[in-house]
Amino acid sequence: MKRQTYYYTFLFVLIFVATLIVFYWFFRSPYFLVVDTWVKANTLTYIIFLFLYKSIGVLFPPIPGGLLTLASIPFLGWTTAYLVDLAGSICGGIVAYYLGKKYGHPLLIKIFGEDLTKKIENTKIKKNREIEAVFMYRLALGSTILEAVYYGAGFLKIGFINFLLGSILSHILVGVPSFFLANNVLNGENIILTILITIVGIVFVLFTKGRYFE
């Protein structure tokens, strides 16, 4: 397995943990009450904004849409925050899928650069494994960029239904535990167990991706 795969995975985990630490500090600061009061008074407006922000974040990777939905857990509860993340991710993902399919290589170069685009081009998905491959796609590219999954699936001509099913299933399998565990961390509950489960999940994905890619 390439060293770069481990590097990007480690970097992603490091950023994720650092983000949770910052959130943990914020939610115990005086600023939290101000934001919480506003969200409770404007819940629908906030949810619509969060949905649009997440959708745009999928189409334009520099926008960290997932971080804001995670940060919304204390305001909306982890279940609602996750459902908004799921809806925004899938809606944005469908648009990204068709953009990748229609504009192909030139568009991917502009969004992800030559190195990541080359990895997408060189990805060989095993026959009858498209749904599972969408789930494993990120780490197989040596990256944890979710947006590459959506654009790349269209570019690689993965069937739309398989893409949609794979995207939804992968989001549920990865997203639900992630939001649940993030909720535990933010509430100061079961932190050691949360870290152990996260590590086990990453190791499992890394060592089973060979089933879906050539």
Coordinates of C-alpha atoms in Angstrom, one line a residue:
M1 CA 0.0 0.0 0.0
K2 CA 1.4 3.4 -0.9
R3 CA 2.8 5.6 1.8
Q4 CA 0.8 8.5 0.4
T5 CA -2.4 6.6 1.3
Y6 CA -1.4 6.5 4.9
Y7 CA -0.2 10.1 4.8
Y8 CA -3.6 11.4 3.6
T9 CA -5.5 9.2 6.0
F10 CA -3.4 10.3 8.9
L11 CA -3.8 13.9 7.9
F12 CA -7.6 13.6 7.6
V13 CA -7.8 12.0 11.1
L14 CA -5.5 14.7 12.5
I15 CA -7.7 17.5 11.1
F16 CA -10.8 15.7 12.3
V17 CA -9.6 15.4 15.8
A18 CA -8.2 19.0 15.9
T19 CA -11.6 20.2 14.7
L20 CA -13.4 18.3 17.4
I21 CA -11.1 19.9 20.0
V22 CA -11.9 23.4 18.7
F23 CA -15.6 22.6 18.8
Y24 CA -15.3 21.2 22.3
W25 CA -13.7 24.5 23.4
F26 CA -16.4 26.6 21.6
F27 CA -19.3 24.7 23.1
R28 CA -18.0 25.5 26.5
S29 CA -17.3 29.1 25.8
P30 CA -19.7 32.1 26.4
Y31 CA -20.2 32.4 22.6
F32 CA -22.1 29.1 22.5
L33 CA -25.2 30.4 24.3
V34 CA -25.5 33.3 21.9
V35 CA -25.4 31.0 18.8
D36 CA -27.7 28.4 20.5
T37 CA -30.3 31.0 21.3
W38 CA -30.4 32.3 17.7
V39 CA -30.6 28.8 16.2
K40 CA -33.5 27.8 18.5
A41 CA -35.3 31.0 17.3
N42 CA -34.6 30.4 13.6
T43 CA -34.3 26.6 13.3
L44 CA -35.9 26.2 9.9
T45 CA -33.8 29.1 8.4
Y46 CA -30.6 27.5 9.9
I47 CA -31.5 24.0 8.5
I48 CA -32.1 25.4 5.0
F49 CA -28.8 27.4 5.2
L50 CA -27.0 24.3 6.4
F51 CA -28.4 22.1 3.6
L52 CA -27.4 24.6 0.9
Y53 CA -24.0 25.1 2.5
K54 CA -23.4 21.3 2.5
S55 CA -24.6 20.9 -1.1
I56 CA -22.3 23.7 -2.3
G57 CA -19.5 22.3 -0.3
V58 CA -19.7 19.0 -2.3
L59 CA -19.5 20.9 -5.6
F60 CA -16.7 23.2 -4.4
P61 CA -14.3 21.1 -2.2
P62 CA -12.5 24.1 -0.5
I63 CA -15.8 24.7 1.4
P64 CA -15.7 22.5 4.5
G65 CA -19.4 21.6 4.5
G66 CA -19.0 18.5 6.7
L67 CA -17.4 20.5 9.5
L68 CA -20.3 22.9 9.8
T69 CA -22.9 20.0 10.0
L70 CA -20.8 18.4 12.7
A71 CA -20.6 21.7 14.6
S72 CA -24.4 21.8 14.4
I73 CA -24.8 18.7 16.6
P74 CA -25.2 20.6 19.9
F75 CA -27.8 23.0 18.3
L76 CA -29.9 20.4 16.4
G77 CA -29.0 17.1 17.9
W78 CA -26.8 14.6 16.1
T79 CA -29.7 12.9 14.3
T80 CA -31.1 16.1 12.7
A81 CA -27.6 17.3 11.9
Y82 CA -26.8 14.0 10.2
L83 CA -29.9 14.0 8.2
V84 CA -29.2 17.5 6.9
D85 CA -25.7 16.4 6.1
L86 CA -27.0 13.3 4.2
A87 CA -29.5 15.4 2.2
G88 CA -27.0 18.0 1.2
S89 CA -24.3 15.5 0.4
I90 CA -26.6 13.4 -1.9
C91 CA -28.1 16.4 -3.6
G92 CA -24.7 18.0 -4.2
G93 CA -23.3 14.6 -5.1
I94 CA -25.9 14.0 -7.9
V95 CA -25.0 17.4 -9.5
A96 CA -21.3 16.5 -9.2
Y97 CA -21.9 13.1 -10.7
Y98 CA -23.5 14.6 -13.8
L99 CA -20.9 17.3 -14.1
G100 CA -18.1 14.7 -13.9
K101 CA -19.8 12.6 -16.5
K102 CA -20.4 15.4 -18.9
Y103 CA -17.2 17.5 -18.6
G104 CA -14.8 14.7 -17.6
H105 CA -11.1 15.2 -17.5
P106 CA -10.8 19.0 -17.9
L107 CA -13.2 19.6 -15.0
L108 CA -11.5 17.2 -12.7
I109 CA -8.1 18.8 -13.4
K110 CA -9.5 22.2 -12.4
I111 CA -11.1 20.9 -9.2
F112 CA -8.7 18.3 -7.9
G113 CA -5.4 18.9 -9.8
E114 CA -3.4 16.5 -12.0
D115 CA -2.3 14.0 -9.3
L116 CA -5.7 13.2 -7.9
T117 CA -7.3 13.2 -11.4
K118 CA -4.7 10.7 -12.5
K119 CA -5.6 8.4 -9.5
I120 CA -9.2 8.6 -10.5
E121 CA -8.4 7.7 -14.1
N122 CA -6.3 4.8 -13.0
T123 CA -9.0 3.4 -10.7
K124 CA -10.3 0.0 -12.0
I125 CA -13.6 -1.1 -10.5
K126 CA -14.3 -4.8 -10.5
K127 CA -17.4 -5.9 -12.4
N128 CA -20.6 -6.1 -10.3
R129 CA -18.9 -4.3 -7.4
E130 CA -19.9 -0.7 -8.3
I131 CA -22.1 -0.1 -5.3
E132 CA -19.5 -1.3 -2.9
A133 CA -16.8 0.5 -4.8
V134 CA -18.4 3.9 -4.3
F135 CA -18.1 3.3 -0.5
M136 CA -14.4 2.3 -0.8
Y137 CA -13.5 4.9 -3.4
R138 CA -12.1 7.6 -1.2
L139 CA -9.3 5.6 0.4
A140 CA -8.5 3.7 -2.8
L141 CA -7.6 7.1 -4.3
G142 CA -5.1 7.7 -1.5
S143 CA -7.3 10.5 -0.3
T144 CA -10.2 11.2 2.0
I145 CA -11.8 13.8 -0.3
L146 CA -15.5 12.9 -0.4
E147 CA -16.1 15.1 -3.4
A148 CA -13.8 13.0 -5.6
V149 CA -16.2 10.1 -5.1
Y150 CA -19.1 12.0 -6.7
Y151 CA -17.2 13.7 -9.5
G152 CA -15.1 10.5 -10.1
A153 CA -18.1 8.2 -10.3
G154 CA -19.6 10.2 -13.1
F155 CA -16.3 10.4 -14.9
L156 CA -15.8 6.6 -14.6
K157 CA -19.3 6.1 -16.0
I158 CA -20.5 4.2 -13.0
G159 CA -24.3 3.6 -13.4
F160 CA -26.4 6.3 -11.8
I161 CA -28.5 3.9 -9.7
N162 CA -25.4 2.0 -8.5
F163 CA -23.8 5.4 -7.7
L164 CA -26.9 6.6 -5.8
L165 CA -27.3 3.4 -3.8
G166 CA -23.6 3.3 -3.1
S167 CA -23.5 6.9 -2.0
I168 CA -26.5 6.6 0.3
L169 CA -25.3 3.4 1.9
S170 CA -21.7 4.6 2.3
H171 CA -23.0 7.9 3.9
I172 CA -25.1 5.9 6.3
L173 CA -22.4 3.4 7.1
V174 CA -19.8 6.2 7.6
G175 CA -21.9 9.1 8.6
V176 CA -24.1 7.7 11.4
P177 CA -21.2 6.4 13.4
S178 CA -19.2 9.6 12.8
F179 CA -22.0 11.9 14.0
F180 CA -22.8 9.6 16.9
L181 CA -19.1 9.4 18.0
A182 CA -18.7 13.2 17.4
N183 CA -21.7 13.7 19.7
N184 CA -20.0 11.6 22.4
V185 CA -16.8 13.6 22.1
L186 CA -18.6 16.9 22.3
N187 CA -20.5 15.7 25.3
G188 CA -17.4 14.3 26.9
E189 CA -18.8 10.8 26.8
N190 CA -16.9 7.5 26.0
I191 CA -14.0 9.4 24.4
I192 CA -11.5 6.5 24.7
L193 CA -14.0 4.1 23.2
T194 CA -14.8 6.6 20.4
I195 CA -11.1 6.9 19.5
L196 CA -10.7 3.1 19.4
I197 CA -13.8 2.5 17.2
T198 CA -12.6 5.2 14.8
I199 CA -9.1 3.6 14.5
V200 CA -10.7 0.1 14.0
G201 CA -13.0 1.5 11.3
I202 CA -10.1 3.1 9.3
V203 CA -8.0 0.0 9.5
F204 CA -10.9 -2.2 8.3
V205 CA -11.5 0.1 5.3
L206 CA -7.8 0.1 4.4
F207 CA -7.4 -3.6 4.4
T208 CA -10.6 -4.6 2.6
K209 CA -10.5 -2.2 -0.3
G210 CA -8.9 -4.8 -2.5
R211 CA -12.2 -6.7 -2.9
Y212 CA -13.6 -3.9 -4.9
F213 CA -10.8 -2.5 -7.0
E214 CA -8.4 -4.1 -9.4

